[in-house]
């Protein structure tokens, strides 16, 4: 029979080892988290949500402004309405696709970390696994290039609304400058090609332009387009991070047989 003090000491030691083992297990799990893929996923979800949500509402406000102030004939902007409706449906598809794609890339990032090999003993890759990883690399690069175009395209309405806002600021400042008439300050939407040249009135000048800038539709659409553009930029950054992560993960799968090959990306 062991003394009670020795038994108690052994129990304390065993409890300490159990706690230490749990701590080491947590550290091991945290060390195997693909932090780059995790950050990219959060950034991608946020950017796509901002782009799709704000872009959808901003497009609706843009149609309202055109119908009320720049195109009184419905036939003149009928094609534009169809294009905007199509873009809104495309926005729904983009949001759904990137939600699934982000989850898949995050799962692949966890799959190719060193934690997989450590938790499941010897980890063997197959040609199919390497092929799937290579496909993710190619698809991510294609999406990155495509979103650069989306980012540039989303800056166009921001430029248009900024020109209108700048013209309104010039009209407001004419109170101190009597040499220029407010009616000489105009914005012609027809020059951007979104409505035909025979659209009536097609442009707004002076007080009419200032009234447009004071409407809620203009204020909301302008700021929502800015946020949507920022969201597109955030998505581009997320895809760049995904490019690095998927490329590195593909290299890990290709050289997984090497004992010194491990990844925490």
PDB file of C-alpha atoms in Angstrom:
ATOM      1  CA  UNK A   1       0.000   0.000   0.000  1.00  0.00           C
ATOM      2  CA  UNK A   2       1.308   3.398  -0.991  1.00  0.00           C
ATOM      3  CA  UNK A   3       1.083   6.281   1.386  1.00  0.00           C
ATOM      4  CA  UNK A   4      -1.811   8.663   0.775  1.00  0.00           C
ATOM      5  CA  UNK A   5       0.571  11.549   0.014  1.00  0.00           C
ATOM      6  CA  UNK A   6       2.357   9.582  -2.729  1.00  0.00           C
ATOM      7  CA  UNK A   7      -0.951   8.526  -4.282  1.00  0.00           C
ATOM      8  CA  UNK A   8      -2.171  12.115  -4.275  1.00  0.00           C
ATOM      9  CA  UNK A   9       1.102  13.292  -5.858  1.00  0.00           C
ATOM     10  CA  UNK A  10       0.803  10.698  -8.628  1.00  0.00           C
ATOM     11  CA  UNK A  11      -2.772  11.773  -9.334  1.00  0.00           C
ATOM     12  CA  UNK A  12      -1.685  15.411  -9.582  1.00  0.00           C
ATOM     13  CA  UNK A  13       1.129  14.413 -11.959  1.00  0.00           C
ATOM     14  CA  UNK A  14      -1.233  12.417 -14.166  1.00  0.00           C
ATOM     15  CA  UNK A  15      -3.706  15.306 -14.264  1.00  0.00           C
ATOM     16  CA  UNK A  16      -0.880  17.667 -15.221  1.00  0.00           C
ATOM     17  CA  UNK A  17       0.170  15.362 -18.057  1.00  0.00           C
ATOM     18  CA  UNK A  18      -3.422  15.142 -19.289  1.00  0.00           C
ATOM     19  CA  UNK A  19      -3.733  18.933 -19.235  1.00  0.00           C
ATOM     20  CA  UNK A  20      -0.412  19.293 -21.017  1.00  0.00           C
ATOM     21  CA  UNK A  21      -1.481  16.768 -23.622  1.00  0.00           C
ATOM     22  CA  UNK A  22      -4.715  18.667 -24.255  1.00  0.00           C
ATOM     23  CA  UNK A  23      -2.764  21.930 -24.535  1.00  0.00           C
ATOM     24  CA  UNK A  24      -0.300  20.414 -26.983  1.00  0.00           C
ATOM     25  CA  UNK A  25      -3.191  19.016 -29.015  1.00  0.00           C
ATOM     26  CA  UNK A  26      -4.794  22.464 -29.232  1.00  0.00           C
ATOM     27  CA  UNK A  27      -1.499  24.042 -30.276  1.00  0.00           C
ATOM     28  CA  UNK A  28      -1.067  21.330 -32.908  1.00  0.00           C
ATOM     29  CA  UNK A  29      -4.547  21.972 -34.293  1.00  0.00           C
ATOM     30  CA  UNK A  30      -4.057  25.737 -34.329  1.00  0.00           C
ATOM     31  CA  UNK A  31      -0.698  25.274 -36.024  1.00  0.00           C
ATOM     32  CA  UNK A  32      -2.345  23.339 -38.838  1.00  0.00           C
ATOM     33  CA  UNK A  33      -5.015  25.978 -39.615  1.00  0.00           C
ATOM     34  CA  UNK A  34      -4.586  27.466 -43.140  1.00  0.00           C
ATOM     35  CA  UNK A  35      -4.687  31.076 -41.977  1.00  0.00           C
ATOM     36  CA  UNK A  36      -4.128  32.553 -45.432  1.00  0.00           C
ATOM     37  CA  UNK A  37      -7.067  30.618 -46.870  1.00  0.00           C
ATOM     38  CA  UNK A  38      -9.172  31.548 -43.839  1.00  0.00           C
ATOM     39  CA  UNK A  39      -8.417  35.267 -44.236  1.00  0.00           C
ATOM     40  CA  UNK A  40      -9.041  35.053 -47.978  1.00  0.00           C
ATOM     41  CA  UNK A  41     -12.389  33.349 -47.383  1.00  0.00           C
ATOM     42  CA  UNK A  42     -13.559  36.017 -44.951  1.00  0.00           C
ATOM     43  CA  UNK A  43     -12.371  38.771 -47.287  1.00  0.00           C
ATOM     44  CA  UNK A  44     -13.978  37.078 -50.285  1.00  0.00           C
ATOM     45  CA  UNK A  45     -17.343  36.642 -48.549  1.00  0.00           C
ATOM     46  CA  UNK A  46     -17.312  40.248 -47.360  1.00  0.00           C
ATOM     47  CA  UNK A  47     -16.281  41.657 -50.749  1.00  0.00           C
ATOM     48  CA  UNK A  48     -18.805  39.629 -52.735  1.00  0.00           C
ATOM     49  CA  UNK A  49     -21.587  40.488 -50.263  1.00  0.00           C
ATOM     50  CA  UNK A  50     -20.835  44.208 -50.553  1.00  0.00           C
ATOM     51  CA  UNK A  51     -20.548  44.087 -54.326  1.00  0.00           C
ATOM     52  CA  UNK A  52     -23.723  42.075 -54.882  1.00  0.00           C
ATOM     53  CA  UNK A  53     -25.909  43.713 -52.240  1.00  0.00           C
ATOM     54  CA  UNK A  54     -24.932  47.324 -52.853  1.00  0.00           C
ATOM     55  CA  UNK A  55     -24.699  46.857 -56.617  1.00  0.00           C
ATOM     56  CA  UNK A  56     -28.221  45.432 -56.801  1.00  0.00           C
ATOM     57  CA  UNK A  57     -29.779  48.362 -54.912  1.00  0.00           C
ATOM     58  CA  UNK A  58     -27.649  50.947 -56.739  1.00  0.00           C
ATOM     59  CA  UNK A  59     -28.754  49.641 -60.148  1.00  0.00           C
ATOM     60  CA  UNK A  60     -32.395  49.989 -59.114  1.00  0.00           C
ATOM     61  CA  UNK A  61     -31.803  53.591 -58.028  1.00  0.00           C
ATOM     62  CA  UNK A  62     -30.011  54.338 -61.304  1.00  0.00           C
ATOM     63  CA  UNK A  63     -33.031  53.196 -63.313  1.00  0.00           C
ATOM     64  CA  UNK A  64     -35.269  55.463 -61.225  1.00  0.00           C
ATOM     65  CA  UNK A  65     -33.033  58.474 -61.881  1.00  0.00           C
ATOM     66  CA  UNK A  66     -32.956  57.804 -65.632  1.00  0.00           C
ATOM     67  CA  UNK A  67     -36.717  57.369 -65.899  1.00  0.00           C
ATOM     68  CA  UNK A  68     -37.538  60.488 -63.893  1.00  0.00           C
ATOM     69  CA  UNK A  69     -34.930  62.939 -65.175  1.00  0.00           C
ATOM     70  CA  UNK A  70     -33.182  61.820 -68.374  1.00  0.00           C
ATOM     71  CA  UNK A  71     -35.484  59.609 -70.444  1.00  0.00           C
ATOM     72  CA  UNK A  72     -39.214  60.330 -70.523  1.00  0.00           C
ATOM     73  CA  UNK A  73     -39.871  57.798 -73.284  1.00  0.00           C
ATOM     74  CA  UNK A  74     -39.958  54.228 -72.010  1.00  0.00           C
ATOM     75  CA  UNK A  75     -38.813  52.813 -75.359  1.00  0.00           C
ATOM     76  CA  UNK A  76     -35.536  54.761 -75.128  1.00  0.00           C
ATOM     77  CA  UNK A  77     -34.350  52.944 -72.021  1.00  0.00           C
ATOM     78  CA  UNK A  78     -36.169  49.622 -72.486  1.00  0.00           C
ATOM     79  CA  UNK A  79     -32.949  47.870 -73.511  1.00  0.00           C
ATOM     80  CA  UNK A  80     -31.132  49.358 -70.532  1.00  0.00           C
ATOM     81  CA  UNK A  81     -33.818  48.030 -68.181  1.00  0.00           C
ATOM     82  CA  UNK A  82     -33.396  44.533 -69.613  1.00  0.00           C
ATOM     83  CA  UNK A  83     -29.625  44.713 -69.234  1.00  0.00           C
ATOM     84  CA  UNK A  84     -29.915  45.887 -65.634  1.00  0.00           C
ATOM     85  CA  UNK A  85     -32.387  43.119 -64.791  1.00  0.00           C
ATOM     86  CA  UNK A  86     -30.013  40.597 -66.340  1.00  0.00           C
ATOM     87  CA  UNK A  87     -27.130  42.004 -64.297  1.00  0.00           C
ATOM     88  CA  UNK A  88     -29.193  41.698 -61.134  1.00  0.00           C
ATOM     89  CA  UNK A  89     -29.848  38.026 -61.848  1.00  0.00           C
ATOM     90  CA  UNK A  90     -26.140  37.544 -62.569  1.00  0.00           C
ATOM     91  CA  UNK A  91     -25.404  39.096 -59.174  1.00  0.00           C
ATOM     92  CA  UNK A  92     -27.482  36.368 -57.505  1.00  0.00           C
ATOM     93  CA  UNK A  93     -25.485  33.715 -59.346  1.00  0.00           C
ATOM     94  CA  UNK A  94     -22.161  35.323 -58.446  1.00  0.00           C
ATOM     95  CA  UNK A  95     -23.062  35.429 -54.751  1.00  0.00           C
ATOM     96  CA  UNK A  96     -24.093  31.756 -54.707  1.00  0.00           C
ATOM     97  CA  UNK A  97     -21.046  30.598 -56.680  1.00  0.00           C
ATOM     98  CA  UNK A  98     -18.472  32.394 -54.550  1.00  0.00           C
ATOM     99  CA  UNK A  99     -20.123  31.208 -51.350  1.00  0.00           C
ATOM    100  CA  UNK A 100     -19.630  27.601 -52.430  1.00  0.00           C
ATOM    101  CA  UNK A 101     -16.233  28.188 -54.033  1.00  0.00           C
ATOM    102  CA  UNK A 102     -14.874  29.914 -50.940  1.00  0.00           C
ATOM    103  CA  UNK A 103     -15.948  27.006 -48.729  1.00  0.00           C
ATOM    104  CA  UNK A 104     -14.357  24.498 -51.137  1.00  0.00           C
ATOM    105  CA  UNK A 105     -11.039  26.371 -51.210  1.00  0.00           C
ATOM    106  CA  UNK A 106     -11.044  26.691 -47.431  1.00  0.00           C
ATOM    107  CA  UNK A 107     -11.695  22.955 -47.102  1.00  0.00           C
ATOM    108  CA  UNK A 108      -8.855  22.242 -49.518  1.00  0.00           C
ATOM    109  CA  UNK A 109      -6.597  24.467 -47.439  1.00  0.00           C
ATOM    110  CA  UNK A 110      -7.373  22.410 -44.313  1.00  0.00           C
ATOM    111  CA  UNK A 111      -6.960  19.205 -46.307  1.00  0.00           C
ATOM    112  CA  UNK A 112      -3.417  20.019 -47.377  1.00  0.00           C
ATOM    113  CA  UNK A 113      -2.056  21.202 -44.052  1.00  0.00           C
ATOM    114  CA  UNK A 114       0.452  19.285 -41.997  1.00  0.00           C
ATOM    115  CA  UNK A 115      -2.282  18.581 -39.450  1.00  0.00           C
ATOM    116  CA  UNK A 116      -3.825  16.073 -41.852  1.00  0.00           C
ATOM    117  CA  UNK A 117      -0.642  14.050 -42.006  1.00  0.00           C
ATOM    118  CA  UNK A 118      -0.031  14.274 -38.273  1.00  0.00           C
ATOM    119  CA  UNK A 119      -3.560  13.288 -37.285  1.00  0.00           C
ATOM    120  CA  UNK A 120      -4.054  10.550 -39.850  1.00  0.00           C
ATOM    121  CA  UNK A 121      -0.573   9.056 -39.880  1.00  0.00           C
ATOM    122  CA  UNK A 122       0.920   8.586 -43.355  1.00  0.00           C
ATOM    123  CA  UNK A 123      -0.906  10.720 -45.883  1.00  0.00           C
ATOM    124  CA  UNK A 124      -0.724   9.599 -49.508  1.00  0.00           C
ATOM    125  CA  UNK A 125      -1.725  11.679 -52.480  1.00  0.00           C
ATOM    126  CA  UNK A 126      -3.195  10.362 -55.704  1.00  0.00           C
ATOM    127  CA  UNK A 127      -3.109  11.584 -59.268  1.00  0.00           C
ATOM    128  CA  UNK A 128      -6.781  12.512 -58.959  1.00  0.00           C
ATOM    129  CA  UNK A 129      -6.085  14.643 -55.882  1.00  0.00           C
ATOM    130  CA  UNK A 130      -3.249  16.473 -57.597  1.00  0.00           C
ATOM    131  CA  UNK A 131      -5.429  16.995 -60.672  1.00  0.00           C
ATOM    132  CA  UNK A 132      -8.224  18.515 -58.574  1.00  0.00           C
ATOM    133  CA  UNK A 133      -5.759  20.791 -56.796  1.00  0.00           C
ATOM    134  CA  UNK A 134      -4.301  21.875 -60.142  1.00  0.00           C
ATOM    135  CA  UNK A 135      -7.807  22.602 -61.389  1.00  0.00           C
ATOM    136  CA  UNK A 136      -8.372  24.901 -58.404  1.00  0.00           C
ATOM    137  CA  UNK A 137      -5.147  26.732 -59.238  1.00  0.00           C
ATOM    138  CA  UNK A 138      -6.219  27.298 -62.840  1.00  0.00           C
ATOM    139  CA  UNK A 139      -9.792  28.279 -61.935  1.00  0.00           C
ATOM    140  CA  UNK A 140      -8.620  30.706 -59.260  1.00  0.00           C
ATOM    141  CA  UNK A 141      -6.275  32.433 -61.700  1.00  0.00           C
ATOM    142  CA  UNK A 142      -9.103  32.739 -64.257  1.00  0.00           C
ATOM    143  CA  UNK A 143     -11.458  34.161 -61.635  1.00  0.00           C
ATOM    144  CA  UNK A 144      -8.783  36.606 -60.493  1.00  0.00           C
ATOM    145  CA  UNK A 145      -8.349  37.974 -64.018  1.00  0.00           C
ATOM    146  CA  UNK A 146     -12.135  38.123 -64.482  1.00  0.00           C
ATOM    147  CA  UNK A 147     -12.609  40.055 -61.247  1.00  0.00           C
ATOM    148  CA  UNK A 148     -10.008  42.576 -62.287  1.00  0.00           C
ATOM    149  CA  UNK A 149     -12.373  43.331 -65.166  1.00  0.00           C
ATOM    150  CA  UNK A 150     -15.347  43.444 -62.792  1.00  0.00           C
ATOM    151  CA  UNK A 151     -13.461  45.864 -60.552  1.00  0.00           C
ATOM    152  CA  UNK A 152     -12.719  48.135 -63.506  1.00  0.00           C
ATOM    153  CA  UNK A 153     -16.319  47.926 -64.710  1.00  0.00           C
ATOM    154  CA  UNK A 154     -17.672  48.788 -61.250  1.00  0.00           C
ATOM    155  CA  UNK A 155     -15.602  51.987 -61.293  1.00  0.00           C
ATOM    156  CA  UNK A 156     -17.502  53.291 -64.359  1.00  0.00           C
ATOM    157  CA  UNK A 157     -20.758  54.212 -62.549  1.00  0.00           C
ATOM    158  CA  UNK A 158     -18.703  55.732 -59.735  1.00  0.00           C
ATOM    159  CA  UNK A 159     -17.011  57.960 -62.329  1.00  0.00           C
ATOM    160  CA  UNK A 160     -20.367  58.947 -63.846  1.00  0.00           C
ATOM    161  CA  UNK A 161     -21.962  59.805 -60.508  1.00  0.00           C
ATOM    162  CA  UNK A 162     -18.830  61.663 -59.424  1.00  0.00           C
ATOM    163  CA  UNK A 163     -19.044  63.863 -62.521  1.00  0.00           C
ATOM    164  CA  UNK A 164     -22.655  64.694 -61.709  1.00  0.00           C
ATOM    165  CA  UNK A 165     -21.813  65.413 -58.087  1.00  0.00           C
ATOM    166  CA  UNK A 166     -18.881  67.638 -59.131  1.00  0.00           C
ATOM    167  CA  UNK A 167     -21.145  69.574 -61.522  1.00  0.00           C
ATOM    168  CA  UNK A 168     -23.639  70.134 -58.720  1.00  0.00           C
ATOM    169  CA  UNK A 169     -20.861  71.400 -56.456  1.00  0.00           C
ATOM    170  CA  UNK A 170     -19.857  73.861 -59.193  1.00  0.00           C
ATOM    171  CA  UNK A 171     -23.460  75.091 -59.427  1.00  0.00           C
ATOM    172  CA  UNK A 172     -23.609  75.643 -55.676  1.00  0.00           C
ATOM    173  CA  UNK A 173     -20.372  77.617 -55.775  1.00  0.00           C
ATOM    174  CA  UNK A 174     -21.667  79.971 -58.494  1.00  0.00           C
ATOM    175  CA  UNK A 175     -23.206  82.220 -55.865  1.00  0.00           C
ATOM    176  CA  UNK A 176     -19.788  83.844 -55.455  1.00  0.00           C
ATOM    177  CA  UNK A 177     -19.077  83.892 -59.209  1.00  0.00           C
ATOM    178  CA  UNK A 178     -21.508  86.043 -61.243  1.00  0.00           C
ATOM    179  CA  UNK A 179     -19.564  85.687 -64.514  1.00  0.00           C
ATOM    180  CA  UNK A 180     -20.939  82.194 -65.201  1.00  0.00           C
ATOM    181  CA  UNK A 181     -24.570  81.133 -65.437  1.00  0.00           C
ATOM    182  CA  UNK A 182     -25.747  77.977 -63.713  1.00  0.00           C
ATOM    183  CA  UNK A 183     -27.618  76.946 -66.858  1.00  0.00           C
ATOM    184  CA  UNK A 184     -24.278  76.533 -68.618  1.00  0.00           C
ATOM    185  CA  UNK A 185     -23.368  73.654 -66.299  1.00  0.00           C
ATOM    186  CA  UNK A 186     -24.885  70.473 -67.767  1.00  0.00           C
ATOM    187  CA  UNK A 187     -24.549  66.695 -67.559  1.00  0.00           C
ATOM    188  CA  UNK A 188     -25.429  64.708 -70.680  1.00  0.00           C
ATOM    189  CA  UNK A 189     -26.041  61.040 -69.909  1.00  0.00           C
ATOM    190  CA  UNK A 190     -26.261  60.198 -73.618  1.00  0.00           C
ATOM    191  CA  UNK A 191     -22.509  60.594 -74.038  1.00  0.00           C
ATOM    192  CA  UNK A 192     -21.943  57.507 -71.871  1.00  0.00           C
ATOM    193  CA  UNK A 193     -23.931  55.352 -74.297  1.00  0.00           C
ATOM    194  CA  UNK A 194     -26.433  54.035 -71.766  1.00  0.00           C
ATOM    195  CA  UNK A 195     -29.355  55.746 -73.557  1.00  0.00           C
ATOM    196  CA  UNK A 196     -29.641  56.654 -77.270  1.00  0.00           C
ATOM    197  CA  UNK A 197     -28.863  60.137 -78.610  1.00  0.00           C
ATOM    198  CA  UNK A 198     -32.518  60.769 -79.496  1.00  0.00           C
ATOM    199  CA  UNK A 199     -33.596  60.293 -75.866  1.00  0.00           C
ATOM    200  CA  UNK A 200     -35.464  63.267 -74.412  1.00  0.00           C
ATOM    201  CA  UNK A 201     -34.342  65.255 -72.492  1.00  0.00           C
ATOM    202  CA  UNK A 202     -31.086  63.278 -72.238  1.00  0.00           C
ATOM    203  CA  UNK A 203     -29.331  65.924 -70.159  1.00  0.00           C
ATOM    204  CA  UNK A 204     -29.882  68.140 -67.124  1.00  0.00           C
ATOM    205  CA  UNK A 205     -28.607  71.661 -66.568  1.00  0.00           C
ATOM    206  CA  UNK A 206     -28.526  74.251 -63.828  1.00  0.00           C
ATOM    207  CA  UNK A 207     -31.228  74.002 -61.197  1.00  0.00           C
ATOM    208  CA  UNK A 208     -32.593  70.760 -62.674  1.00  0.00           C
ATOM    209  CA  UNK A 209     -29.207  69.099 -62.243  1.00  0.00           C
ATOM    210  CA  UNK A 210     -28.902  70.405 -58.704  1.00  0.00           C
ATOM    211  CA  UNK A 211     -32.334  68.978 -57.863  1.00  0.00           C
ATOM    212  CA  UNK A 212     -31.204  65.569 -59.138  1.00  0.00           C
ATOM    213  CA  UNK A 213     -28.176  65.657 -56.868  1.00  0.00           C
ATOM    214  CA  UNK A 214     -30.426  66.445 -53.900  1.00  0.00           C
ATOM    215  CA  UNK A 215     -32.653  63.400 -54.420  1.00  0.00           C
ATOM    216  CA  UNK A 216     -32.380  60.340 -52.211  1.00  0.00           C
ATOM    217  CA  UNK A 217     -31.947  58.083 -55.255  1.00  0.00           C
ATOM    218  CA  UNK A 218     -28.822  59.935 -56.353  1.00  0.00           C
ATOM    219  CA  UNK A 219     -27.327  60.075 -52.866  1.00  0.00           C
ATOM    220  CA  UNK A 220     -27.930  56.402 -52.146  1.00  0.00           C
ATOM    221  CA  UNK A 221     -26.904  55.138 -55.585  1.00  0.00           C
ATOM    222  CA  UNK A 222     -23.684  57.161 -55.579  1.00  0.00           C
ATOM    223  CA  UNK A 223     -22.517  55.868 -52.212  1.00  0.00           C
ATOM    224  CA  UNK A 224     -23.690  52.320 -52.874  1.00  0.00           C
ATOM    225  CA  UNK A 225     -21.712  52.215 -56.125  1.00  0.00           C
ATOM    226  CA  UNK A 226     -18.631  53.326 -54.176  1.00  0.00           C
ATOM    227  CA  UNK A 227     -19.142  50.535 -51.638  1.00  0.00           C
ATOM    228  CA  UNK A 228     -19.777  48.016 -54.425  1.00  0.00           C
ATOM    229  CA  UNK A 229     -16.520  49.065 -56.105  1.00  0.00           C
ATOM    230  CA  UNK A 230     -14.687  48.659 -52.800  1.00  0.00           C
ATOM    231  CA  UNK A 231     -16.247  45.211 -52.426  1.00  0.00           C
ATOM    232  CA  UNK A 232     -15.021  44.225 -55.878  1.00  0.00           C
ATOM    233  CA  UNK A 233     -11.531  45.397 -54.916  1.00  0.00           C
ATOM    234  CA  UNK A 234     -11.654  43.335 -51.714  1.00  0.00           C
ATOM    235  CA  UNK A 235     -12.667  40.283 -53.759  1.00  0.00           C
ATOM    236  CA  UNK A 236      -9.693  40.816 -56.081  1.00  0.00           C
ATOM    237  CA  UNK A 237      -7.359  40.890 -53.077  1.00  0.00           C
ATOM    238  CA  UNK A 238      -8.983  37.722 -51.709  1.00  0.00           C
ATOM    239  CA  UNK A 239      -8.500  35.945 -55.037  1.00  0.00           C
ATOM    240  CA  UNK A 240      -4.846  36.987 -55.102  1.00  0.00           C
ATOM    241  CA  UNK A 241      -4.406  35.372 -51.686  1.00  0.00           C
ATOM    242  CA  UNK A 242      -6.254  32.306 -52.958  1.00  0.00           C
ATOM    243  CA  UNK A 243      -3.863  32.170 -55.932  1.00  0.00           C
ATOM    244  CA  UNK A 244      -0.879  31.934 -53.616  1.00  0.00           C
ATOM    245  CA  UNK A 245      -2.616  29.449 -51.319  1.00  0.00           C
ATOM    246  CA  UNK A 246      -3.816  27.104 -54.080  1.00  0.00           C
ATOM    247  CA  UNK A 247      -0.460  27.211 -55.852  1.00  0.00           C
ATOM    248  CA  UNK A 248       1.347  26.362 -52.647  1.00  0.00           C
ATOM    249  CA  UNK A 249      -1.156  23.638 -51.805  1.00  0.00           C
ATOM    250  CA  UNK A 250      -0.667  22.095 -55.238  1.00  0.00           C
ATOM    251  CA  UNK A 251       3.082  21.995 -54.659  1.00  0.00           C
ATOM    252  CA  UNK A 252       2.468  20.325 -51.302  1.00  0.00           C
ATOM    253  CA  UNK A 253       0.315  17.612 -52.836  1.00  0.00           C
ATOM    254  CA  UNK A 254       2.850  17.042 -55.593  1.00  0.00           C
ATOM    255  CA  UNK A 255       5.746  16.564 -53.204  1.00  0.00           C
ATOM    256  CA  UNK A 256       3.821  15.053 -50.310  1.00  0.00           C
ATOM    257  CA  UNK A 257       5.938  11.924 -50.278  1.00  0.00           C
ATOM    258  CA  UNK A 258       8.865  13.896 -48.893  1.00  0.00           C
ATOM    259  CA  UNK A 259       9.075  13.745 -45.129  1.00  0.00           C
ATOM    260  CA  UNK A 260      10.301  17.325 -44.835  1.00  0.00           C
ATOM    261  CA  UNK A 261       7.398  18.660 -46.886  1.00  0.00           C
ATOM    262  CA  UNK A 262       4.706  20.274 -44.805  1.00  0.00           C
ATOM    263  CA  UNK A 263       2.442  23.290 -45.098  1.00  0.00           C
ATOM    264  CA  UNK A 264       0.483  25.577 -42.857  1.00  0.00           C
ATOM    265  CA  UNK A 265      -0.644  27.997 -45.559  1.00  0.00           C
TER     266      UNK A 265
END
